[in-house]
């Protein structure tokens, strides 16, 4: 394995960031676009070369894919506890290299057309370079601390991209919201890392994930408050993943992240930032699986199931097409999480794990296509609102066809990619937990409905009066749509289970025709209902809104979670706890210090006459003090 190629994959986007950032004012916008695209193209080629070498030349030993690791010590804490820096190649990290490279390159190419004429064009491509460097570094990390470093870099770069339109108040607020919410989650992640390091003596994934190693064998039985310490550590680590992947209840930042440019939305929501949490749990899956009480894996499963249902219900009601896709992303991430969570049943250990990674792979393609397609529509009509759109299929044929492919893929309609990966998730859920299976099946129907609500509302529906006749986007934007459209249609046929499994040993999977047929039927029912409601102008949607009444309003307002968080932070934390702490600080802490200072000033005012500079005053004080001392001593000795 040529590790120089692997190391160059993240370093090239870093170099792009530095060059474009430092020479921002000197490089022409068109040139900066070519530099950004060229850099990602080279990283993409190296990623494909690395994947080929790993899967077909170096990674497989005795029929099992092994982890290939190259690292060096960065910091030593004790003789046994250190932090290394290096690269870690195994099936999921190599798969993520491919996913990130494809989506990031398509976003870079698309941005050349979408961002044309923007004042910060060069700066935008510099930020994209930093983001790509961060996610590549996260994917290749060899230990918990290295992944945490790049985890935070992803947070910083996403903050810059979400708040790219820094003169727009809502964009600045959204960037701060994303940064602050994920920081709370990352605090749990950091505490979990500390617990792992303290009890196991290592941060390395190779050591921690060894089922026969001392990390699991020695400490899995050590308990605290009824749970093993490793379970506590894993739950806290999952807290960091839940924040980054916008799992319930740490999801509130995700819809507001739509304030960034649409290519940013595709990059964040398709294959990079939000799937980092899923990747983190998958990276540490052996620990989640082999810790005896199994609670951490159950937490992953149920949080994923709640998130997928919660987000799908909200997506039904939103009118901003990018927000519909944002909640769709949250729902699909919930699918990936619950698939990991239901992997812990004996005899089927690898199915849910493989299904989660497979859905991560396919979802990246069709979700990036959906966001870029939405960007193409917004570019044409200059609005995000669904009620400003309609009958666009005649004006935008390429966007129309590619968007339809993506909608069919996410709805699980065969033979598109989403059908194959979603079928594997439903099979794993059915075998492990019937409740989670029925929730997942119901969400499959909701997904098909809200995606075709979007499709029919944009490309069919009543004809709108547009201020300027809509037109198809330029080749720089439609080119990536066509590439992603083809991938969304064909990547489901990849024999994914032969490459990516929990134990590195490939296995054959076969479609469960009964469960698959039920899922397809549910999806088609959702599509048919959307057809009745939205293909032509109809009062059915108004009747449905009236029927659901307050429930619809709750979903439209995202069940008031933003208001709940604002109440907790402003009314309780700021006005209650923080105000009391501020009062104590001002009255007691500052008051005592100010009192000492003021007392010193007053005392000095009283005694400053002693230092008058008059010799007769000094002589009087000296003689007076001498006489007083003499009288005191005379009194003492006579008594």
Coordinates of C-alpha atoms in Angstrom, one line a residue:
X1 CA 0.0 0.0 0.0
X2 CA 1.3 3.4 -1.0
X3 CA 0.7 5.5 2.2
X4 CA 2.1 8.6 0.5
X5 CA -1.0 8.6 -1.7
X6 CA -3.2 8.2 1.3
X7 CA -1.6 11.1 3.2
X8 CA -1.9 13.4 0.2
X9 CA -5.7 12.8 0.0
X10 CA -6.4 15.3 2.9
X11 CA -3.2 17.4 2.4
X12 CA -4.2 18.6 -1.1
X13 CA -7.5 20.2 0.1
X14 CA -5.5 21.8 3.0
X15 CA -3.1 23.2 0.4
X16 CA -6.0 24.5 -1.6
X17 CA -7.4 26.2 1.5
X18 CA -4.1 27.8 2.4
X19 CA -3.4 29.1 -1.2
X20 CA -6.9 30.5 -1.7
X21 CA -7.1 31.9 1.8
X22 CA -3.7 33.6 1.8
X23 CA -3.9 34.9 -1.8
X24 CA -7.7 35.6 -1.7
X25 CA -7.4 39.1 -3.1
X26 CA -4.8 38.3 -5.8
X27 CA -6.4 35.2 -7.4
X28 CA -9.1 35.8 -10.0
X29 CA -12.4 34.1 -9.1
X30 CA -12.4 31.9 -12.2
X31 CA -8.9 30.7 -11.4
X32 CA -9.8 29.9 -7.8
X33 CA -12.7 27.8 -9.0
X34 CA -10.3 25.7 -11.2
X35 CA -7.9 25.4 -8.3
X36 CA -10.6 24.1 -5.9
X37 CA -12.0 21.7 -8.5
X38 CA -8.5 20.5 -9.6
X39 CA -7.4 19.9 -6.0
X40 CA -10.5 17.8 -5.2
X41 CA -10.2 15.9 -8.5
X42 CA -6.7 14.8 -7.6
X43 CA -7.8 13.8 -4.1
X44 CA -10.7 11.9 -5.6
X45 CA -8.4 10.0 -8.0
X46 CA -6.0 9.1 -5.1
X47 CA -9.1 8.0 -3.1
X48 CA -10.2 5.6 -5.9
X49 CA -6.6 4.3 -6.3
X50 CA -6.4 3.7 -2.5
X51 CA -9.8 1.9 -2.6
X52 CA -8.7 -0.3 -5.5
X53 CA -5.4 -1.2 -3.8
X54 CA -7.1 -1.9 -0.5
X55 CA -10.0 -4.0 -1.7
X56 CA -8.1 -5.9 -4.5
X57 CA -4.5 -6.0 -3.6
X58 CA -3.5 -5.3 0.1
X59 CA -6.5 -5.3 2.4
X60 CA -7.6 -8.9 2.3
X61 CA -5.8 -11.6 4.2
X62 CA -7.2 -15.2 4.4
X63 CA -10.6 -14.0 3.1
X64 CA -10.9 -11.2 5.7
X65 CA -10.3 -7.5 5.3
X66 CA -7.7 -6.3 7.8
X67 CA -7.1 -2.8 9.0
X68 CA -3.9 -1.2 7.5
X69 CA -2.4 1.3 9.9
X70 CA 0.5 3.7 9.6
X71 CA 1.0 6.0 12.6
X72 CA 3.6 7.9 14.7
X73 CA 3.5 9.0 18.3
X74 CA 2.5 12.7 18.7
X75 CA 2.1 13.0 22.5
X76 CA 3.1 10.8 25.4
X77 CA 1.2 11.1 28.7
X78 CA 2.4 8.0 30.5
X79 CA 4.4 4.9 29.5
X80 CA 1.2 3.3 28.3
X81 CA -1.1 6.3 27.3
X82 CA -0.2 8.3 24.2
X83 CA -1.8 10.0 21.3
X84 CA -0.8 8.9 17.8
X85 CA -1.3 10.6 14.4
X86 CA -1.6 8.5 11.3
X87 CA -4.0 6.8 8.8
X88 CA -6.3 3.9 9.4
X89 CA -7.6 2.0 6.4
X90 CA -10.4 -0.5 6.7
X91 CA -13.6 -1.1 4.7
X92 CA -15.6 1.7 6.2
X93 CA -12.8 4.3 6.0
X94 CA -12.1 3.4 2.4
X95 CA -15.8 3.5 1.6
X96 CA -16.0 7.0 3.2
X97 CA -13.1 8.2 1.1
X98 CA -15.0 7.3 -2.1
X99 CA -18.2 8.9 -0.8
X100 CA -16.6 12.1 0.3
X101 CA -14.6 12.4 -2.9
X102 CA -17.6 12.0 -5.2
X103 CA -19.9 14.3 -3.4
X104 CA -17.3 16.9 -2.6
X105 CA -16.0 17.0 -6.2
X106 CA -19.6 17.3 -7.6
X107 CA -20.3 20.2 -5.1
X108 CA -17.1 21.9 -6.2
X109 CA -18.0 21.6 -9.9
X110 CA -21.6 22.7 -9.2
X111 CA -20.4 25.7 -7.2
X112 CA -18.5 27.2 -10.1
X113 CA -21.9 27.9 -11.8
X114 CA -24.0 28.5 -8.7
X115 CA -21.7 30.9 -7.0
X116 CA -20.7 32.8 -10.2
X117 CA -20.6 36.5 -9.6
X118 CA -20.5 36.2 -5.8
X119 CA -18.2 38.7 -4.1
X120 CA -16.7 36.0 -1.9
X121 CA -16.2 33.4 -4.6
X122 CA -12.5 32.7 -3.8
X123 CA -13.2 32.6 -0.1
X124 CA -16.0 30.2 -0.6
X125 CA -13.7 27.7 -2.4
X126 CA -11.1 28.2 0.4
X127 CA -13.8 27.2 3.0
X128 CA -14.8 24.1 0.9
X129 CA -11.1 23.1 0.9
X130 CA -10.9 23.4 4.7
X131 CA -14.1 21.4 5.0
X132 CA -12.9 18.6 2.7
X133 CA -9.5 18.4 4.6
X134 CA -11.3 18.1 7.9
X135 CA -13.7 15.3 6.8
X136 CA -10.9 13.4 5.1
X137 CA -8.8 13.6 8.3
X138 CA -11.8 12.5 10.4
X139 CA -12.3 9.4 8.2
X140 CA -8.6 8.4 8.3
X141 CA -8.1 8.9 12.1
X142 CA -6.4 6.1 14.0
X143 CA -7.6 7.0 17.5
X144 CA -10.3 8.8 19.5
X145 CA -8.2 12.0 20.0
X146 CA -7.2 12.3 16.4
X147 CA -10.9 11.9 15.3
X148 CA -11.8 14.5 17.9
X149 CA -9.4 17.0 16.5
X150 CA -10.8 16.7 13.0
X151 CA -14.3 16.5 14.5
X152 CA -13.9 20.0 15.8
X153 CA -12.3 21.2 12.6
X154 CA -15.4 20.0 10.8
X155 CA -17.4 22.0 13.3
X156 CA -15.4 25.2 12.6
X157 CA -15.5 24.8 8.8
X158 CA -19.2 24.1 8.8
X159 CA -19.7 27.3 11.0
X160 CA -17.8 29.3 8.3
X161 CA -19.9 27.8 5.5
X162 CA -23.3 28.1 7.2
X163 CA -22.6 31.7 8.1
X164 CA -21.1 32.4 4.7
X165 CA -23.6 35.2 4.1
X166 CA -22.4 37.0 7.2
X167 CA -24.3 40.2 6.4
X168 CA -27.5 38.3 6.7
X169 CA -28.7 38.1 10.4
X170 CA -30.4 34.7 10.0
X171 CA -27.3 33.2 8.5
X172 CA -25.1 34.4 11.4
X173 CA -27.7 33.1 13.9
X174 CA -27.8 29.7 12.2
X175 CA -24.0 29.4 12.2
X176 CA -23.9 30.2 15.9
X177 CA -26.7 27.8 16.6
X178 CA -25.0 24.9 14.8
X179 CA -21.7 25.7 16.6
X180 CA -23.2 26.0 20.1
X181 CA -25.5 22.9 19.9
X182 CA -22.8 20.7 18.6
X183 CA -20.4 22.0 21.3
X184 CA -22.8 20.8 24.0
X185 CA -22.8 17.3 22.3
X186 CA -19.0 17.4 21.9
X187 CA -18.6 18.0 25.6
X188 CA -20.2 14.5 26.1
X189 CA -17.9 13.1 23.4
X190 CA -14.8 14.5 25.1
X191 CA -15.8 13.1 28.5
X192 CA -16.4 9.7 26.9
X193 CA -12.9 9.9 25.4
X194 CA -11.5 10.6 28.8
X195 CA -13.3 7.7 30.4
X196 CA -12.0 5.4 27.6
X197 CA -8.5 6.6 28.0
X198 CA -8.5 6.3 31.8
X199 CA -10.0 2.8 32.1
X200 CA -8.4 1.2 29.0
X201 CA -5.1 3.0 28.9
X202 CA -5.4 3.7 25.2
X203 CA -7.2 5.8 22.6
X204 CA -6.3 3.6 19.6
X205 CA -9.2 2.0 17.7
X206 CA -7.1 -1.1 17.0
X207 CA -6.7 -1.7 20.7
X208 CA -10.2 -0.6 21.8
X209 CA -12.1 -2.6 19.1
X210 CA -10.2 -5.9 19.8
X211 CA -12.9 -8.2 21.2
X212 CA -10.3 -10.4 22.8
X213 CA -8.2 -7.5 24.1
X214 CA -7.9 -6.1 27.6
X215 CA -10.0 -3.0 26.9
X216 CA -13.3 -5.0 26.7
X217 CA -12.3 -8.0 28.7
X218 CA -10.9 -6.1 31.7
X219 CA -13.2 -3.2 32.1
X220 CA -16.6 -4.2 30.7
X221 CA -17.5 -5.5 34.2
X222 CA -16.4 -2.4 36.1
X223 CA -19.7 -0.6 37.0
X224 CA -20.9 2.8 38.0
X225 CA -24.5 3.5 38.9
X226 CA -25.6 0.1 37.6
X227 CA -23.8 0.4 34.2
X228 CA -20.4 -0.7 33.2
X229 CA -18.0 2.3 32.8
X230 CA -17.5 1.4 29.2
X231 CA -21.3 1.7 28.6
X232 CA -21.2 5.1 30.1
X233 CA -18.2 6.0 27.9
X234 CA -19.9 4.7 24.8
X235 CA -23.2 6.5 25.5
X236 CA -21.3 9.8 26.0
X237 CA -19.4 9.2 22.7
X238 CA -22.7 8.5 21.0
X239 CA -23.9 11.9 22.4
X240 CA -21.2 13.6 20.3
X241 CA -22.3 11.5 17.3
X242 CA -25.9 12.3 17.9
X243 CA -25.2 16.1 18.0
X244 CA -23.2 16.0 14.7
X245 CA -25.8 13.7 13.0
X246 CA -28.7 15.9 14.3
X247 CA -30.4 13.1 16.2
X248 CA -33.3 13.9 18.5
X249 CA -33.2 16.0 20.7
X250 CA -30.0 17.6 19.4
X251 CA -31.4 18.2 16.0
X252 CA -32.5 21.8 16.2
X253 CA -29.4 23.2 14.4
X254 CA -29.9 21.2 11.2
X255 CA -32.9 23.0 9.5
X256 CA -31.3 26.4 10.2
X257 CA -28.1 25.3 8.5
X258 CA -30.0 25.8 5.2
X259 CA -29.1 29.5 5.5
X260 CA -25.8 28.6 3.8
X261 CA -25.5 28.4 0.0
X262 CA -27.2 25.4 -1.5
X263 CA -23.9 23.6 -2.4
X264 CA -23.0 23.8 1.3
X265 CA -26.3 22.2 2.2
X266 CA -25.5 19.3 -0.2
X267 CA -22.0 18.9 1.2
X268 CA -23.1 19.0 4.9
X269 CA -26.2 16.9 4.5
X270 CA -25.2 14.3 2.0
X271 CA -21.9 12.7 2.8
X272 CA -19.8 14.7 5.2
X273 CA -20.7 16.5 8.5
X274 CA -24.0 14.8 9.4
X275 CA -22.9 11.3 8.7
X276 CA -19.8 11.8 10.9
X277 CA -21.9 10.6 13.9
X278 CA -22.9 7.4 12.1
X279 CA -19.3 6.8 11.1
X280 CA -18.2 7.3 14.7
X281 CA -20.6 4.7 16.0
X282 CA -19.6 2.3 13.2
X283 CA -15.9 2.9 13.9
X284 CA -16.4 1.8 17.5
X285 CA -19.0 -0.8 16.7
X286 CA -17.1 -3.8 18.2
X287 CA -17.1 -2.0 21.6
X288 CA -20.8 -1.2 21.3
X289 CA -21.5 -4.8 20.4
X290 CA -19.2 -6.7 22.9
X291 CA -19.9 -4.7 26.1
X292 CA -22.1 -7.1 27.9
X293 CA -25.1 -5.1 29.1
X294 CA -25.8 -4.0 25.5
X295 CA -27.5 -0.8 26.7
X296 CA -25.3 1.6 24.6
X297 CA -26.4 -0.2 21.4
X298 CA -30.1 -0.1 22.5
X299 CA -29.7 3.7 23.1
X300 CA -28.4 4.0 19.5
X301 CA -31.3 2.0 18.1
X302 CA -34.1 3.8 19.9
X303 CA -32.7 7.3 19.4
X304 CA -32.4 6.5 15.7
X305 CA -36.0 5.2 15.5
X306 CA -37.4 8.2 17.3
X307 CA -35.4 10.6 15.1
X308 CA -36.4 9.0 11.9
X309 CA -40.1 9.2 12.8
X310 CA -40.0 12.7 14.3
X311 CA -38.2 14.2 11.3
X312 CA -40.4 12.5 8.8
X313 CA -43.6 13.9 10.4
X314 CA -42.1 17.5 10.4
X315 CA -41.0 17.1 6.7
X316 CA -44.6 16.5 5.7
X317 CA -45.5 20.1 6.6
X318 CA -42.6 22.3 5.6
X319 CA -42.9 24.6 2.6
X320 CA -39.2 25.6 2.2
X321 CA -37.9 22.9 -0.1
X322 CA -34.4 23.0 1.5
X323 CA -36.0 22.5 5.0
X324 CA -38.0 19.5 3.7
X325 CA -34.7 18.0 2.5
X326 CA -33.0 18.9 5.8
X327 CA -35.6 17.0 7.9
X328 CA -35.4 14.2 5.3
X329 CA -31.7 14.0 6.0
X330 CA -32.4 13.7 9.7
X331 CA -34.9 10.9 9.1
X332 CA -32.5 9.0 6.9
X333 CA -29.7 9.4 9.4
X334 CA -32.1 7.9 12.0
X335 CA -32.4 4.9 9.6
X336 CA -28.6 4.5 9.7
X337 CA -28.4 4.8 13.4
X338 CA -31.2 2.3 14.1
X339 CA -29.6 -0.1 11.7
X340 CA -26.4 0.0 13.8
X341 CA -28.5 -0.4 16.9
X342 CA -30.2 -3.5 15.8
X343 CA -27.0 -5.2 14.8
X344 CA -26.5 -6.6 18.3
X345 CA -28.5 -9.8 18.0
X346 CA -26.8 -13.2 17.8
X347 CA -26.5 -14.8 14.5
X348 CA -27.1 -11.6 12.5
X349 CA -24.3 -9.4 13.8
X350 CA -23.2 -8.0 10.5
X351 CA -26.5 -7.4 8.7
X352 CA -27.5 -4.1 10.4
X353 CA -24.0 -2.8 10.4
X354 CA -23.6 -3.5 6.7
X355 CA -27.1 -2.1 6.0
X356 CA -26.2 1.1 7.8
X357 CA -23.0 1.6 5.8
X358 CA -24.8 0.6 2.6
X359 CA -27.5 3.2 3.2
X360 CA -24.9 5.8 4.1
X361 CA -23.3 5.1 0.7
X362 CA -26.4 5.2 -1.4
X363 CA -28.0 8.1 0.6
X364 CA -24.9 10.3 -0.2
X365 CA -25.6 10.0 -3.9
X366 CA -29.3 10.7 -4.0
X367 CA -29.4 13.2 -1.2
X368 CA -26.6 15.2 -2.8
X369 CA -28.6 15.0 -6.1
X370 CA -31.8 16.3 -4.3
X371 CA -30.0 19.3 -2.8
X372 CA -28.2 20.2 -6.0
X373 CA -31.5 19.7 -7.8
X374 CA -33.2 22.0 -5.3
X375 CA -30.4 24.5 -5.8
X376 CA -31.0 24.4 -9.6
X377 CA -34.7 25.1 -9.0
X378 CA -33.9 28.0 -6.6
X379 CA -31.4 29.4 -9.1
X380 CA -34.2 29.5 -11.7
X381 CA -37.1 30.9 -9.7
X382 CA -35.2 32.8 -7.0
X383 CA -37.3 31.4 -4.1
X384 CA -37.1 28.5 -1.7
X385 CA -40.9 28.3 -1.1
X386 CA -42.8 25.5 -2.7
X387 CA -45.9 27.7 -3.3
X388 CA -43.7 29.9 -5.6
X389 CA -43.0 26.9 -7.9
X390 CA -45.0 24.7 -10.3
X391 CA -44.9 23.3 -13.8
X392 CA -41.1 23.6 -14.1
X393 CA -40.6 20.3 -15.9
X394 CA -41.1 22.1 -19.3
X395 CA -38.4 24.7 -18.4
X396 CA -35.9 22.5 -16.7
X397 CA -35.9 19.0 -18.2
X398 CA -32.5 17.8 -16.9
X399 CA -33.3 19.0 -13.4
X400 CA -36.7 17.4 -13.6
X401 CA -35.5 13.9 -14.6
X402 CA -32.6 13.8 -12.2
X403 CA -34.7 15.0 -9.3
X404 CA -37.3 12.3 -10.1
X405 CA -34.5 9.7 -10.0
X406 CA -33.4 10.9 -6.6
X407 CA -37.0 11.0 -5.3
X408 CA -37.6 7.4 -6.5
X409 CA -34.3 6.3 -4.9
X410 CA -35.0 7.8 -1.5
X411 CA -38.6 6.4 -1.6
X412 CA -37.2 2.9 -2.0
X413 CA -38.6 2.1 -5.4
X414 CA -36.7 -0.6 -7.3
X415 CA -34.3 -0.7 -9.0
X416 CA -32.9 2.6 -7.7
X417 CA -30.2 2.6 -5.1
X418 CA -32.3 3.4 -2.0
X419 CA -34.4 0.3 -2.4
X420 CA -31.5 -2.1 -1.8
X421 CA -30.0 -0.4 1.2
X422 CA -33.4 0.3 2.8
X423 CA -34.5 -3.3 2.3
X424 CA -31.4 -4.5 4.3
X425 CA -32.3 -2.1 7.1
X426 CA -35.9 -3.3 7.3
X427 CA -34.8 -6.9 7.3
X428 CA -32.3 -6.3 10.2
X429 CA -35.0 -4.4 12.2
X430 CA -37.6 -7.1 11.6
X431 CA -35.3 -9.8 12.9
X432 CA -34.3 -7.8 16.0
X433 CA -37.2 -5.5 17.1
X434 CA -40.7 -5.6 15.6
X435 CA -41.5 -2.2 17.1
X436 CA -38.5 -0.5 15.4
X437 CA -39.4 -2.4 12.2
X438 CA -43.0 -1.1 12.0
X439 CA -41.7 2.5 12.8
X440 CA -39.2 2.1 10.0
X441 CA -41.9 0.8 7.6
X442 CA -44.3 3.6 8.4
X443 CA -41.5 6.2 7.9
X444 CA -40.8 4.6 4.5
X445 CA -44.4 5.5 3.5
X446 CA -44.0 9.0 4.9
X447 CA -40.7 9.5 3.0
X448 CA -42.3 8.6 -0.3
X449 CA -45.2 11.0 0.4
X450 CA -43.2 14.1 1.4
X451 CA -40.6 13.6 -1.4
X452 CA -43.3 13.3 -4.1
X453 CA -45.2 16.2 -2.5
X454 CA -42.0 18.1 -3.2
X455 CA -41.6 16.6 -6.7
X456 CA -45.2 17.2 -7.9
X457 CA -45.3 20.7 -6.3
X458 CA -42.1 21.8 -8.1
X459 CA -42.4 20.2 -11.5
X460 CA -46.2 19.7 -11.9
X461 CA -49.0 21.4 -10.1
X462 CA -50.6 24.6 -11.2
X463 CA -48.7 26.9 -13.6
X464 CA -47.2 29.9 -11.8
X465 CA -46.6 33.4 -13.1
X466 CA -42.8 33.9 -13.0
X467 CA -41.2 37.4 -13.1
X468 CA -38.6 36.0 -15.5
X469 CA -39.1 32.8 -17.5
X470 CA -37.3 29.9 -15.8
X471 CA -34.5 28.2 -17.7
X472 CA -32.3 25.2 -17.3
X473 CA -29.1 25.7 -15.3
X474 CA -25.7 25.9 -17.0
X475 CA -23.6 22.8 -17.7
X476 CA -21.4 23.4 -14.7
X477 CA -24.6 22.7 -12.6
X478 CA -26.4 20.1 -14.7
X479 CA -23.3 18.1 -15.2
X480 CA -23.0 17.0 -11.5
X481 CA -26.8 16.4 -11.6
X482 CA -26.4 13.9 -14.4
X483 CA -23.4 12.1 -12.8
X484 CA -25.2 11.8 -9.4
X485 CA -28.4 10.7 -11.3
X486 CA -26.6 7.8 -12.9
X487 CA -25.0 6.9 -9.5
X488 CA -28.3 7.1 -7.7
X489 CA -29.7 4.6 -10.3
X490 CA -26.9 2.1 -10.3
X491 CA -24.9 2.0 -7.0
X492 CA -27.5 -0.3 -5.4
X493 CA -26.3 -3.1 -7.6
X494 CA -22.8 -3.0 -6.0
X495 CA -22.3 -6.2 -3.9
X496 CA -21.7 -4.1 -0.9
X497 CA -21.9 -6.9 1.6
X498 CA -18.8 -8.5 0.1
X499 CA -16.7 -5.5 0.9
X500 CA -18.1 -3.8 4.1
X501 CA -19.1 -6.0 7.0
X502 CA -18.7 -5.9 10.8
X503 CA -16.0 -8.6 11.0
X504 CA -14.3 -7.9 7.6
X505 CA -15.4 -11.2 6.1
X506 CA -17.7 -10.7 3.2
X507 CA -21.0 -12.5 3.0
X508 CA -23.8 -12.9 0.4
X509 CA -27.1 -11.2 1.0
X510 CA -30.3 -12.0 -0.8
X511 CA -33.4 -9.8 -1.1
X512 CA -36.1 -10.7 1.3
X513 CA -38.9 -10.6 -1.2
X514 CA -41.8 -10.6 1.3
X515 CA -40.4 -7.7 3.4
X516 CA -39.1 -5.9 0.3
X517 CA -42.5 -6.2 -1.4
X518 CA -44.3 -4.8 1.7
X519 CA -41.8 -1.8 1.8
X520 CA -42.2 -1.1 -1.9
X521 CA -46.0 -1.3 -1.6
X522 CA -46.0 1.2 1.3
X523 CA -43.8 3.5 -0.7
X524 CA -46.0 3.3 -3.7
X525 CA -49.0 4.1 -1.6
X526 CA -47.2 7.2 -0.3
X527 CA -46.4 8.3 -3.9
X528 CA -50.0 7.7 -5.0
X529 CA -51.4 9.8 -2.2
X530 CA -49.0 12.6 -3.1
X531 CA -50.1 12.2 -6.7
X532 CA -53.8 12.7 -5.7
X533 CA -52.9 15.7 -3.5
X534 CA -50.4 17.7 -5.5
X535 CA -50.1 16.7 -9.1
X536 CA -53.0 19.0 -10.0
X537 CA -54.6 21.8 -8.1
X538 CA -56.7 20.2 -5.4
X539 CA -58.4 21.0 -2.1
X540 CA -57.4 17.6 -0.6
X541 CA -54.3 19.1 1.1
X542 CA -56.4 21.9 2.7
X543 CA -58.9 19.3 3.9
X544 CA -56.1 17.2 5.4
X545 CA -54.7 20.3 7.2
X546 CA -58.1 21.1 8.6
X547 CA -58.6 17.4 9.7
X548 CA -55.3 17.3 11.6
X549 CA -55.8 20.8 13.1
X550 CA -53.5 21.5 15.9
X551 CA -51.4 18.4 15.3
X552 CA -50.5 19.9 11.8
X553 CA -49.6 23.2 13.4
X554 CA -47.4 21.5 15.9
X555 CA -45.5 19.7 13.1
X556 CA -45.3 22.9 11.1
X557 CA -43.7 24.6 14.1
X558 CA -41.4 21.6 14.6
X559 CA -43.1 20.7 17.8
X560 CA -41.8 23.9 19.4
X561 CA -38.4 22.5 20.2
X562 CA -36.7 25.7 19.4
X563 CA -39.1 27.5 21.7
X564 CA -38.5 25.0 24.4
X565 CA -34.7 25.4 24.1
X566 CA -35.1 29.2 24.1
X567 CA -37.3 29.0 27.2
X568 CA -34.7 26.8 29.0
X569 CA -31.8 28.9 28.0
X570 CA -33.3 32.4 28.4
X571 CA -35.8 32.0 31.2
X572 CA -34.1 29.4 33.3
X573 CA -30.4 29.5 32.6
X574 CA -29.9 33.2 31.7
X575 CA -32.5 34.8 33.9
X576 CA -32.5 32.2 36.6
X577 CA -29.1 30.6 37.1
X578 CA -27.0 33.1 35.2
X579 CA -28.7 36.2 36.7
X580 CA -28.3 34.8 40.2
X581 CA -24.7 34.0 39.5
X582 CA -24.1 37.5 38.0
X583 CA -25.8 39.0 41.1
X584 CA -23.5 37.0 43.4
X585 CA -20.5 37.9 41.4
X586 CA -21.4 41.6 41.4
X587 CA -22.6 42.0 45.0
X588 CA -20.4 39.5 46.8
X589 CA -17.3 38.9 44.8
X590 CA -16.9 42.3 43.2
X591 CA -18.5 44.0 46.3
X592 CA -16.0 42.5 48.7
X593 CA -13.1 43.5 46.4
X594 CA -14.5 47.0 45.9
X595 CA -15.2 47.3 49.6
X596 CA -11.5 46.5 50.4
X597 CA -10.4 49.1 47.9
X598 CA -12.8 51.8 49.0
X599 CA -12.0 51.1 52.7
X600 CA -8.3 51.5 51.9
X601 CA -9.0 54.8 50.2
X602 CA -11.1 56.1 53.1
X603 CA -8.4 55.0 55.6
X604 CA -5.8 56.7 53.6
X605 CA -7.9 59.9 53.6
X606 CA -8.0 59.7 57.4
X607 CA -4.3 59.1 58.0
X608 CA -2.8 61.0 55.1
X609 CA -2.2 64.0 57.4
X610 CA 0.5 62.0 59.2
X611 CA 2.6 62.5 56.1
X612 CA 2.1 66.3 56.0
X613 CA 5.8 67.2 55.3
X614 CA 5.8 69.6 58.3
X615 CA 8.8 69.0 60.7
X616 CA 7.0 70.4 63.7
X617 CA 4.2 67.9 63.2
X618 CA 6.7 65.0 63.1
X619 CA 8.4 66.3 66.2
X620 CA 5.1 66.6 68.1
X621 CA 4.1 63.1 67.1
X622 CA 7.5 61.7 68.1
X623 CA 7.5 63.4 71.5
X624 CA 3.8 62.5 72.1
X625 CA 4.4 58.9 71.3
X626 CA 7.5 58.8 73.6
X627 CA 5.6 60.3 76.5
X628 CA 2.7 57.9 76.0
X629 CA 5.0 54.8 75.9
X630 CA 6.8 56.1 79.1
X631 CA 3.5 56.4 80.9
X632 CA 2.4 52.9 79.8
X633 CA 5.7 51.3 81.0
X634 CA 5.5 53.2 84.3
X635 CA 2.0 52.1 84.9
X636 CA 2.9 48.4 84.1
X637 CA 5.8 48.3 86.5
X638 CA 4.1 50.1 89.3
X639 CA 1.1 47.9 89.2

